[in-house]
Short mmCIF file of C-alpha atoms in Angstrom, two decimals:
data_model
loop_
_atom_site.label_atom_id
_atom_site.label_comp_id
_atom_site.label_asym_id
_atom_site.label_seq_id
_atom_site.Cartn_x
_atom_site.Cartn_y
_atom_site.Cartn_z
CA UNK A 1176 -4.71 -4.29 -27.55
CA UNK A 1177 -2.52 -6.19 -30.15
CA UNK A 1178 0.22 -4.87 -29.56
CA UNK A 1179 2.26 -3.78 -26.69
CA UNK A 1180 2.52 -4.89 -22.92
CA UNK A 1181 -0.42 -7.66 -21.75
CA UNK A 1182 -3.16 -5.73 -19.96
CA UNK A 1183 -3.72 -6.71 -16.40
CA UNK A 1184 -5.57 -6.13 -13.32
CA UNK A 1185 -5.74 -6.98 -9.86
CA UNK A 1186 -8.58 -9.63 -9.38
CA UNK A 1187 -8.58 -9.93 -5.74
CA UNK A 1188 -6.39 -11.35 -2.81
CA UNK A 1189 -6.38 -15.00 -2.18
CA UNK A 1190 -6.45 -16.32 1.19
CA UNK A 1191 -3.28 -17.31 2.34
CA UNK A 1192 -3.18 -20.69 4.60
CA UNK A 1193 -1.56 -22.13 7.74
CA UNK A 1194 -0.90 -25.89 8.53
CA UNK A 1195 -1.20 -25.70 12.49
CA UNK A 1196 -0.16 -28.48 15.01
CA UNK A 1197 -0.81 -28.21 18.73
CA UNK A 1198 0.36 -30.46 21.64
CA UNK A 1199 -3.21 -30.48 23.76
CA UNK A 1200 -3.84 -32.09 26.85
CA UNK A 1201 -7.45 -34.11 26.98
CA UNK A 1202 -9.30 -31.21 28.81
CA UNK A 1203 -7.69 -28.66 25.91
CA UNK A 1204 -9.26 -31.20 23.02
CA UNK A 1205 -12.49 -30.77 24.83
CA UNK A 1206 -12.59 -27.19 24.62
CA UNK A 1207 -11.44 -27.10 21.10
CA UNK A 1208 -14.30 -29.73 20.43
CA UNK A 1209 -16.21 -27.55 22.06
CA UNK A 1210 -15.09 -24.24 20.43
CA UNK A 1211 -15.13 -25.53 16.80
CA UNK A 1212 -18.47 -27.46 17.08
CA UNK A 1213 -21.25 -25.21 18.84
CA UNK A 1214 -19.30 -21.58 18.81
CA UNK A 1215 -18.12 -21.87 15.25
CA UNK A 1216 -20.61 -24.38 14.41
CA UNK A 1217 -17.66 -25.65 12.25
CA UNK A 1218 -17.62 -22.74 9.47
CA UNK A 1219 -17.48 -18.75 11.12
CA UNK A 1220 -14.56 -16.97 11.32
CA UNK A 1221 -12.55 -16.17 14.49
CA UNK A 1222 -9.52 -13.81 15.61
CA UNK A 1223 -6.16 -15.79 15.79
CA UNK A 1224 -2.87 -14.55 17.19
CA UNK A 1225 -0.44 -15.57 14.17
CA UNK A 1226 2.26 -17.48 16.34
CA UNK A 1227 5.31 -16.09 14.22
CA UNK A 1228 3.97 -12.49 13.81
CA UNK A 1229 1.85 -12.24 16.84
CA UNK A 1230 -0.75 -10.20 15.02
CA UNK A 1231 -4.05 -10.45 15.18
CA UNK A 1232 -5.56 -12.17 12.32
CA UNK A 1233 -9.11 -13.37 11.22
CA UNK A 1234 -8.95 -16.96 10.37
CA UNK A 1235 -11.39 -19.57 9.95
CA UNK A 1236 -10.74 -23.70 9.81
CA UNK A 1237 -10.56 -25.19 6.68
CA UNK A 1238 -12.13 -28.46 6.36
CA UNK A 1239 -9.67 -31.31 5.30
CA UNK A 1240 -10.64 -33.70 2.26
CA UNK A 1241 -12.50 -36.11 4.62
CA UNK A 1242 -14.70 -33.21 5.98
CA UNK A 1243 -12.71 -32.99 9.23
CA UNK A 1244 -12.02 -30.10 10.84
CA UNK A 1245 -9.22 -31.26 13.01
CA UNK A 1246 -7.32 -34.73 13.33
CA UNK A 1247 -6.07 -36.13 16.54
CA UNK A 1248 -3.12 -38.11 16.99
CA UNK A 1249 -2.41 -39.69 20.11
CA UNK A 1250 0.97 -39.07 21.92
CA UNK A 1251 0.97 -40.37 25.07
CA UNK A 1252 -1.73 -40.92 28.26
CA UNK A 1253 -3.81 -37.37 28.28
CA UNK A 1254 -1.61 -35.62 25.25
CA UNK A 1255 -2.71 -35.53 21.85
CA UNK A 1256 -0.85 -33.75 18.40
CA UNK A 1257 -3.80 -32.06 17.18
CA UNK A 1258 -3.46 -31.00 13.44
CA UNK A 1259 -5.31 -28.82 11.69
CA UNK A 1260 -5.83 -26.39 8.97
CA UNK A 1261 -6.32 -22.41 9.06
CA UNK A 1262 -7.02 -19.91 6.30
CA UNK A 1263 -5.81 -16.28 6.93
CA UNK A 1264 -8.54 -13.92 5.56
CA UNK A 1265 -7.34 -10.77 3.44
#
């Protein structure tokens, strides 16, 4: 082991993440609320199709540093920029 090439070894995979924003309408915010809240209950993981590779992935929401799970920015009467974060499961 002194000499020669390092050893090394495959740990694991690491998730990989997304940064997601969606233009949503009020009633679309209410079913993510909805969603997120009492279907994930803010920490199971759900099937996602990836928007550039359109596969299936399993993803869950990763909570940003304030504990949020989503932020809302509003864009104009009934449209909101709705940011959030995912993590793509290995």
């Amino acid at each position: 082991m002194d000499k020669g090439m390092p050893k090394m070894r495959r740990i694991g995979q690491r998730a990989r993440t997304m940064n997601m924003t969606f233009v949503m309408t009020e009633q679309q915010v209410g079913y993510l609320e909805d969603f997120v809240h009492n279907t994930l209950k803010g920490v199971f993981r759900f099937n996602f199709n990836h928007p550039r590779t359109r596969v299936t992935e399993e993803v869950r929401i990763v909570p940003s540093g304030d504990g949020q799970l989503f932020n809302l920015t509003y864009i104009a009467p009934g449209y909101y920029n709705v940011e959030l974060q995912m993590e793509v499961l290995p």
